[in-house]
PDB file of C-alpha atoms in Angstrom:
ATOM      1  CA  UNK A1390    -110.611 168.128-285.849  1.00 50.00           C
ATOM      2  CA  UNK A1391    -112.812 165.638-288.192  1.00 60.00           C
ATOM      3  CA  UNK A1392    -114.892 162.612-286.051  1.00 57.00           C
ATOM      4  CA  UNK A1393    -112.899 159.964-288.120  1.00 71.00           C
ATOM      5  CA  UNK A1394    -115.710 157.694-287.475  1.00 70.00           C
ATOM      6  CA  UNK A1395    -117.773 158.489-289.741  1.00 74.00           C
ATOM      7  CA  UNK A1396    -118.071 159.059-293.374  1.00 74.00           C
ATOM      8  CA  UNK A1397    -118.730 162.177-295.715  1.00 77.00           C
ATOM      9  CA  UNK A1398    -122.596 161.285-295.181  1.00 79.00           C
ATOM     10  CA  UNK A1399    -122.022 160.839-291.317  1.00 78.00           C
ATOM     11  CA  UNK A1400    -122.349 157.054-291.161  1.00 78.00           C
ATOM     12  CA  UNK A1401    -120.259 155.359-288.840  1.00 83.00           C
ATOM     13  CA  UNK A1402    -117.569 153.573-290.217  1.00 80.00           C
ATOM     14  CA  UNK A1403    -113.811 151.785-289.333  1.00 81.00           C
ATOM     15  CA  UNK A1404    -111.220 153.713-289.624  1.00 81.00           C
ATOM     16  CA  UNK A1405    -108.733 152.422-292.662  1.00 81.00           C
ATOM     17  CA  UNK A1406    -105.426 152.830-291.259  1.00 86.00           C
ATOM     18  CA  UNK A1407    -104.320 150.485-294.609  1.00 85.00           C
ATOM     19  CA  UNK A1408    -101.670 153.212-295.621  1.00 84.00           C
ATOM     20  CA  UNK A1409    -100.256 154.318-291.588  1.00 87.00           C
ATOM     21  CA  UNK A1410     -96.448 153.100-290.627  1.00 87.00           C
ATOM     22  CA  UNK A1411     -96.148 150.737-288.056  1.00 90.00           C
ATOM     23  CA  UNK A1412     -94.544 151.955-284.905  1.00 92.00           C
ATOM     24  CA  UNK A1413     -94.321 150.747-281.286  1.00 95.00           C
ATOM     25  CA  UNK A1414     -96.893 151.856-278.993  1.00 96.00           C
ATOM     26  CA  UNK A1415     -97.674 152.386-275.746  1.00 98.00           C
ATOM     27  CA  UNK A1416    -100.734 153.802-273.618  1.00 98.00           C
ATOM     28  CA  UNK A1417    -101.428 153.778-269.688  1.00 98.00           C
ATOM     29  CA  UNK A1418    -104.618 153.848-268.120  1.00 98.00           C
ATOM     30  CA  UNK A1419    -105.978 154.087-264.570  1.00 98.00           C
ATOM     31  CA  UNK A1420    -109.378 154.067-262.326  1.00 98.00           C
ATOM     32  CA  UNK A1421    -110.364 153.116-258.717  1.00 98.00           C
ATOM     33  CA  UNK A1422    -113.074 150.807-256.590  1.00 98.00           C
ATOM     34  CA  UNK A1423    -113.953 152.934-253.843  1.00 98.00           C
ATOM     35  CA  UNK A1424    -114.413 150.033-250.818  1.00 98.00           C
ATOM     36  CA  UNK A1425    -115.436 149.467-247.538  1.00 97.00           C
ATOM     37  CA  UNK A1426    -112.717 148.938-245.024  1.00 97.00           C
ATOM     38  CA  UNK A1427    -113.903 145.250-244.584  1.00 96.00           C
ATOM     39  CA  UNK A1428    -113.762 145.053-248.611  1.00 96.00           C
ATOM     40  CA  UNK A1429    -110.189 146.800-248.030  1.00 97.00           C
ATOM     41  CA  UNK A1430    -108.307 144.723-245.547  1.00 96.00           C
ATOM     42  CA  UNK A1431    -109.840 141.467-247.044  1.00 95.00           C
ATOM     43  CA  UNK A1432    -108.733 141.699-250.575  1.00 97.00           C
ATOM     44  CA  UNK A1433    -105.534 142.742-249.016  1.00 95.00           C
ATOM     45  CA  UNK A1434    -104.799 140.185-246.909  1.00 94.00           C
ATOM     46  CA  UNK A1435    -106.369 137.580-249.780  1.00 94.00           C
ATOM     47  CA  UNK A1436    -109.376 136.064-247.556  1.00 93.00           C
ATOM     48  CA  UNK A1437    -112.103 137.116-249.929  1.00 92.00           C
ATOM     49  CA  UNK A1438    -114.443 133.466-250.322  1.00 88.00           C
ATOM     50  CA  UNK A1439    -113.916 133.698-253.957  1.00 90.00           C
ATOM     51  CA  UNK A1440    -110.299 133.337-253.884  1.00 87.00           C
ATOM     52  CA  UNK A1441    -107.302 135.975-254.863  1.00 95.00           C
ATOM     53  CA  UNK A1442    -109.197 138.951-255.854  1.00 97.00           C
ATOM     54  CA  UNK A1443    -106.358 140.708-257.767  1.00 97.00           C
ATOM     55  CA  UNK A1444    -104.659 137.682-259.049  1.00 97.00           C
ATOM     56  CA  UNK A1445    -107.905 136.939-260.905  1.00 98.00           C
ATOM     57  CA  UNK A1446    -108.980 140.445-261.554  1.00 98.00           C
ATOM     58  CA  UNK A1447    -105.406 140.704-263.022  1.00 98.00           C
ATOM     59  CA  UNK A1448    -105.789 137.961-266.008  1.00 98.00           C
ATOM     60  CA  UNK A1449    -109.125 139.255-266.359  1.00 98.00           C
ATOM     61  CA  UNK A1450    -107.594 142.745-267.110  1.00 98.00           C
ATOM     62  CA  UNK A1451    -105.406 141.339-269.235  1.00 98.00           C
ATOM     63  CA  UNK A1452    -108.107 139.207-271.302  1.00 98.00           C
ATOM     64  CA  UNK A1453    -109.822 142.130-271.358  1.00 98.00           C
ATOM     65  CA  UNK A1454    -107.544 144.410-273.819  1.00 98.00           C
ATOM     66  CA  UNK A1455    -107.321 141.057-275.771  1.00 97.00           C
ATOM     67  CA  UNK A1456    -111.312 141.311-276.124  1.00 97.00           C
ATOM     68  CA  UNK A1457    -111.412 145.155-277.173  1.00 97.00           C
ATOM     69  CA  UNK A1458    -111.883 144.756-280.136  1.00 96.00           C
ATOM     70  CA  UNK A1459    -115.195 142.951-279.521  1.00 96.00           C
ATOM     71  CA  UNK A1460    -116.943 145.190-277.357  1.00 95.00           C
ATOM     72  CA  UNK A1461    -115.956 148.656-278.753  1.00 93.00           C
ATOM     73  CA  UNK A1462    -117.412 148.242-282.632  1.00 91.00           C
ATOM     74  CA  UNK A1463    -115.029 150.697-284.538  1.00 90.00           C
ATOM     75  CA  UNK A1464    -111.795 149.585-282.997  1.00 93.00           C
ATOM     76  CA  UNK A1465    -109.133 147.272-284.821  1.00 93.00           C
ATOM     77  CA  UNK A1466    -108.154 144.240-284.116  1.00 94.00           C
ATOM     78  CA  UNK A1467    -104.530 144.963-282.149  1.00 93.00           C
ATOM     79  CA  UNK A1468    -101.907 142.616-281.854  1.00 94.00           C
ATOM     80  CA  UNK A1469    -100.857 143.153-278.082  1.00 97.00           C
ATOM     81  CA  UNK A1470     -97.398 142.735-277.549  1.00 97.00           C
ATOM     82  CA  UNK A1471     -97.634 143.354-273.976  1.00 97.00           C
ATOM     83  CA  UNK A1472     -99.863 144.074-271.247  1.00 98.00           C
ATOM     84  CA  UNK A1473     -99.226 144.484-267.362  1.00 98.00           C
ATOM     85  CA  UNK A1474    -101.977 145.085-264.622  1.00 98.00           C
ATOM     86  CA  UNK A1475    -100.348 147.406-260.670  1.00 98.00           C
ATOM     87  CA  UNK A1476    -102.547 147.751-257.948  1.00 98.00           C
ATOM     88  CA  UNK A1477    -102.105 150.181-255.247  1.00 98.00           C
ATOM     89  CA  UNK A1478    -103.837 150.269-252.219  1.00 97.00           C
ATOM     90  CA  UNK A1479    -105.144 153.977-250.916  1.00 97.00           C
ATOM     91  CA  UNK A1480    -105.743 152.881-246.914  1.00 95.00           C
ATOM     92  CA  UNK A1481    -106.964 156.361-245.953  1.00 96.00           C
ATOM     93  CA  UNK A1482    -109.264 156.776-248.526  1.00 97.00           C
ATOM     94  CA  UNK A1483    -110.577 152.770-248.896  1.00 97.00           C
ATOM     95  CA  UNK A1484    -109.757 152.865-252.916  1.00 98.00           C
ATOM     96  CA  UNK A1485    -108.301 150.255-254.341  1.00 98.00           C
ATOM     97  CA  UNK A1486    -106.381 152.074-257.569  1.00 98.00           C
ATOM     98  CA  UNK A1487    -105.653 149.889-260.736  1.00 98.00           C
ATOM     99  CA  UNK A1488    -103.550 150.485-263.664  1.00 98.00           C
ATOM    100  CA  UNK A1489    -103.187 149.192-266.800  1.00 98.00           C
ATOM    101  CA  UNK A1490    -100.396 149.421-269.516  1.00 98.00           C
ATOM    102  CA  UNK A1491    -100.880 147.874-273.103  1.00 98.00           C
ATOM    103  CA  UNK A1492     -98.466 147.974-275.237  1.00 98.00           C
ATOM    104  CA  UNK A1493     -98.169 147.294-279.529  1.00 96.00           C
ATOM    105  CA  UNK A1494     -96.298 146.959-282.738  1.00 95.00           C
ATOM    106  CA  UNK A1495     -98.621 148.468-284.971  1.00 93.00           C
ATOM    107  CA  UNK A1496    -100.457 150.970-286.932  1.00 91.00           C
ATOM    108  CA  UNK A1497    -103.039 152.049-284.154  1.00 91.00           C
ATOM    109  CA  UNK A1498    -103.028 152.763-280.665  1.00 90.00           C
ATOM    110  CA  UNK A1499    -103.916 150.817-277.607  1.00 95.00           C
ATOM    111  CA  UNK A1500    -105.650 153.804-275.388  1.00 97.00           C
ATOM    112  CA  UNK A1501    -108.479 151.706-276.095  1.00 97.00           C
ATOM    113  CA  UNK A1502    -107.204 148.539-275.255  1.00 98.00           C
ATOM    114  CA  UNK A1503    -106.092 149.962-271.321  1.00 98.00           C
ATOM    115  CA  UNK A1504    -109.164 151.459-270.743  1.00 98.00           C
ATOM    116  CA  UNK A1505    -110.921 148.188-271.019  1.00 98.00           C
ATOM    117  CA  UNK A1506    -108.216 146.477-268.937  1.00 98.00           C
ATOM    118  CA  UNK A1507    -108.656 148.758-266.058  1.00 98.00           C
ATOM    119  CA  UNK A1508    -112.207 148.521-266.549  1.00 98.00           C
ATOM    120  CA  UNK A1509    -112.824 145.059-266.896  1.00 98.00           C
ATOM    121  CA  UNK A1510    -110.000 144.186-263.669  1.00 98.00           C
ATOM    122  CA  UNK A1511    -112.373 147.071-261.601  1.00 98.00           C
ATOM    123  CA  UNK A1512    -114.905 144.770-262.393  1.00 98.00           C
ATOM    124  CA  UNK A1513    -113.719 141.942-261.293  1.00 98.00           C
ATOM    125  CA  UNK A1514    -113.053 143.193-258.263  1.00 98.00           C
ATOM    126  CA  UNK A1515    -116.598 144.167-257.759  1.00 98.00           C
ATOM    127  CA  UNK A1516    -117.903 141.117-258.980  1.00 97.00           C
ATOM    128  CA  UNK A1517    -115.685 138.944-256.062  1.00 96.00           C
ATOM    129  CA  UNK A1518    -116.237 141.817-253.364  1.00 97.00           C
ATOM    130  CA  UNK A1519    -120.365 142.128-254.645  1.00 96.00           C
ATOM    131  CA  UNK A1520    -121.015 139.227-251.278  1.00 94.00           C
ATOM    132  CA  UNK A1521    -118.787 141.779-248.531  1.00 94.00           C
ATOM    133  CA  UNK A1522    -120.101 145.292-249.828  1.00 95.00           C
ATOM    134  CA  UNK A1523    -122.296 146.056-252.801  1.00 96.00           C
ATOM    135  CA  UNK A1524    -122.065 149.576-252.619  1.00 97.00           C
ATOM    136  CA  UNK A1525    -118.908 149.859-253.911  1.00 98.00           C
ATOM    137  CA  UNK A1526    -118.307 152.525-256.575  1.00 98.00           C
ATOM    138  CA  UNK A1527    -116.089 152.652-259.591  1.00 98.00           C
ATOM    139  CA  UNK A1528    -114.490 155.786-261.289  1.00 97.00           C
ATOM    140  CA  UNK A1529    -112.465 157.989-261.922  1.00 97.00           C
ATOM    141  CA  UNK A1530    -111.425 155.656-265.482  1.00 98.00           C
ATOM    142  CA  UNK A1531    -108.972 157.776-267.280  1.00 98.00           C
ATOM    143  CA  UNK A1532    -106.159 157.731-269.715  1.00 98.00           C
ATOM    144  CA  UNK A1533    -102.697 158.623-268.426  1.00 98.00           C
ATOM    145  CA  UNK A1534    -100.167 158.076-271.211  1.00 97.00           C
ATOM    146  CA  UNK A1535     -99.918 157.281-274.646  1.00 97.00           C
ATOM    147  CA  UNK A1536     -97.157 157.285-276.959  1.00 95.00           C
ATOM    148  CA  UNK A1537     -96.427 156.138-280.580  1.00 91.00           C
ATOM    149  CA  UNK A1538     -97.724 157.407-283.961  1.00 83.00           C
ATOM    150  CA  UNK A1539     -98.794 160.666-285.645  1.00 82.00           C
ATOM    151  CA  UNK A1540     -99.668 162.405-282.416  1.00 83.00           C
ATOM    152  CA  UNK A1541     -97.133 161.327-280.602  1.00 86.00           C
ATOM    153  CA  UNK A1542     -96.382 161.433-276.672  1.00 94.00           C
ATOM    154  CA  UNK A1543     -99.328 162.331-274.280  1.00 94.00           C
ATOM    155  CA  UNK A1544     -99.119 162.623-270.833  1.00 95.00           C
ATOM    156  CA  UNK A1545    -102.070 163.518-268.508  1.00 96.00           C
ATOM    157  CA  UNK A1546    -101.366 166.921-266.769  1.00 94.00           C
ATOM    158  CA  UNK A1547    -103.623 166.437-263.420  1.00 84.00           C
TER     159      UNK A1547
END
């Protein structure tokens, strides 16, 4: 497979998707903040100083797949049609899991676009937790589903 990125000289460059169909699109993305049970039980029961932790870390995640186009340099400008932000809490494990689904009319995909909402909401998080525990640890970022255009439907296996 050819790195689309980058020219017949290997310079970067934007992909021109000028002459692609426009088709609805979808893409799913997930990661965790690994917490301490104080972190846990606070965010959960909405005492954190700083307010609602997922309410805000939810529009964040949302302005964030409106902003991807900013931070990533080669992706397009996408006209989000939708864009929804779950939590789920893992008790025995002290993870708070976040997902992000972005959805398009369009001639590119949004895989991008959910990444950086789960990324930027995980951040959030951290950023309003940072006071309770500041060894908290993100990961496990990852995409989970895409579907719409050339390649079609993708689902994660694992």
């Amino acid at each position: 497979m050819d790195l689309t990125h980058f020219d017949e000289n290997g310079n970067a460059r934007m992909v021109d998707v000028t002459a692609k169909t426009e088709t609805e699109r979808m893409a799913a993305a997930a990661g965790k903040i690994k917490v301490s049970p104080d972190v846990l039980m606070a965010v959960k029961e909405r005492r954190v100083a700083k307010g609602d932790v997922l309410t805000v870390a939810t529009t964040a995640g949302i302005a964030g797949t409106k902003k991807t186009w900013e931070l990533i340099p080669m992706c397009h400008i996408v006209p989000l049609t939708g864009c929804t932000i779950e939590w789920n809490f893992k008790e025995e494990s002290c993870e708070i899991e976040c997902r992000c689904t972005a959805r398009c009319t369009g001639k590119t995909g949004v895989e991008m676009e959910a990444l950086t909402g789960v990324s930027v909401a995980l951040l959030t998080v951290y950023d309003m937790c940072k006071a309770i525990d500041k060894t908290m640890e993100i990961g496990e970022i990852r995409l989970l589903e895409k579907n719409g255009g050339k390649s079609g439907h993708f689902v994660r296996k694992d």
